[in-house]
Amino acid sequence: MLGVRIPIVQAPMTYIAGAQLAAAVSNAGALGVIETTSVQGREDLKRVRDLTDAPVA
């Protein structure tokens, strides 16, 4: 349903779960998640597509 190989969802931890972590998790086959409560997190939403084509939430 989510388009991932591994049934793991990374937690959206504030200030930690940015584009780089979410992309690494997604590239590994799980679902990377970007937190969006901080300004940096919202900017990472735009940046994550430069790092992966895999599903990201």
CSV table of C-alpha atoms in Angstrom, one decimal:
chain,number,residue,atom,x,y,z
A,1,MET,CA,0.0,0.0,0.0
A,2,LEU,CA,2.8,2.4,0.8
A,3,GLY,CA,5.2,1.2,-1.9
A,4,VAL,CA,8.0,0.2,0.5
A,5,ARG,CA,9.9,-3.1,0.7
A,6,ILE,CA,10.4,-3.2,4.5
A,7,PRO,CA,7.3,-2.6,6.8
A,8,ILE,CA,9.0,0.0,9.0
A,9,VAL,CA,7.9,3.6,9.4
A,10,GLN,CA,10.5,6.1,10.7
A,11,ALA,CA,9.2,8.3,13.5
A,12,PRO,CA,8.8,12.1,12.6
A,13,MET,CA,11.0,13.4,15.4
A,14,THR,CA,11.2,17.2,15.6
A,15,TYR,CA,14.6,18.6,14.6
A,16,ILE,CA,16.0,15.1,13.9
A,17,ALA,CA,13.8,13.7,11.1
A,18,GLY,CA,14.9,15.9,8.2
A,19,ALA,CA,15.4,15.3,4.5
A,20,GLN,CA,18.7,13.4,4.9
A,21,LEU,CA,17.3,10.9,7.5
A,22,ALA,CA,14.0,10.4,5.7
A,23,ALA,CA,15.8,9.9,2.4
A,24,ALA,CA,18.3,7.4,3.9
A,25,VAL,CA,15.4,5.4,5.5
A,26,SER,CA,13.4,5.4,2.2
A,27,ASN,CA,16.5,4.4,0.2
A,28,ALA,CA,17.0,1.5,2.5
A,29,GLY,CA,13.4,0.3,1.7
A,30,ALA,CA,11.3,1.5,4.6
A,31,LEU,CA,9.2,4.7,4.8
A,32,GLY,CA,11.1,7.8,5.8
A,33,VAL,CA,9.1,10.6,7.4
A,34,ILE,CA,9.9,14.3,7.6
A,35,GLU,CA,8.7,16.3,10.6
A,36,THR,CA,6.9,19.5,9.6
A,37,THR,CA,6.6,21.3,13.0
A,38,SER,CA,9.8,23.3,12.5
A,39,VAL,CA,10.7,25.7,9.7
A,40,GLN,CA,13.6,23.5,8.8
A,41,GLY,CA,11.3,20.5,8.5
A,42,ARG,CA,9.0,22.4,6.1
A,43,GLU,CA,11.9,23.4,4.0
A,44,ASP,CA,13.1,19.7,4.0
A,45,LEU,CA,9.8,18.8,2.3
A,46,LYS,CA,11.1,20.6,-0.8
A,47,ARG,CA,14.6,19.2,-0.6
A,48,VAL,CA,13.9,15.5,-0.1
A,49,ARG,CA,13.2,14.9,-3.8
A,50,ASP,CA,16.8,15.8,-4.6
A,51,LEU,CA,17.9,12.9,-2.3
A,52,THR,CA,15.4,10.1,-3.2
A,53,ASP,CA,12.7,9.0,-5.5
A,54,ALA,CA,11.4,6.5,-3.0
A,55,PRO,CA,8.2,7.1,-1.0
A,56,VAL,CA,8.5,9.6,1.8
A,57,ALA,CA,5.8,10.9,4.2
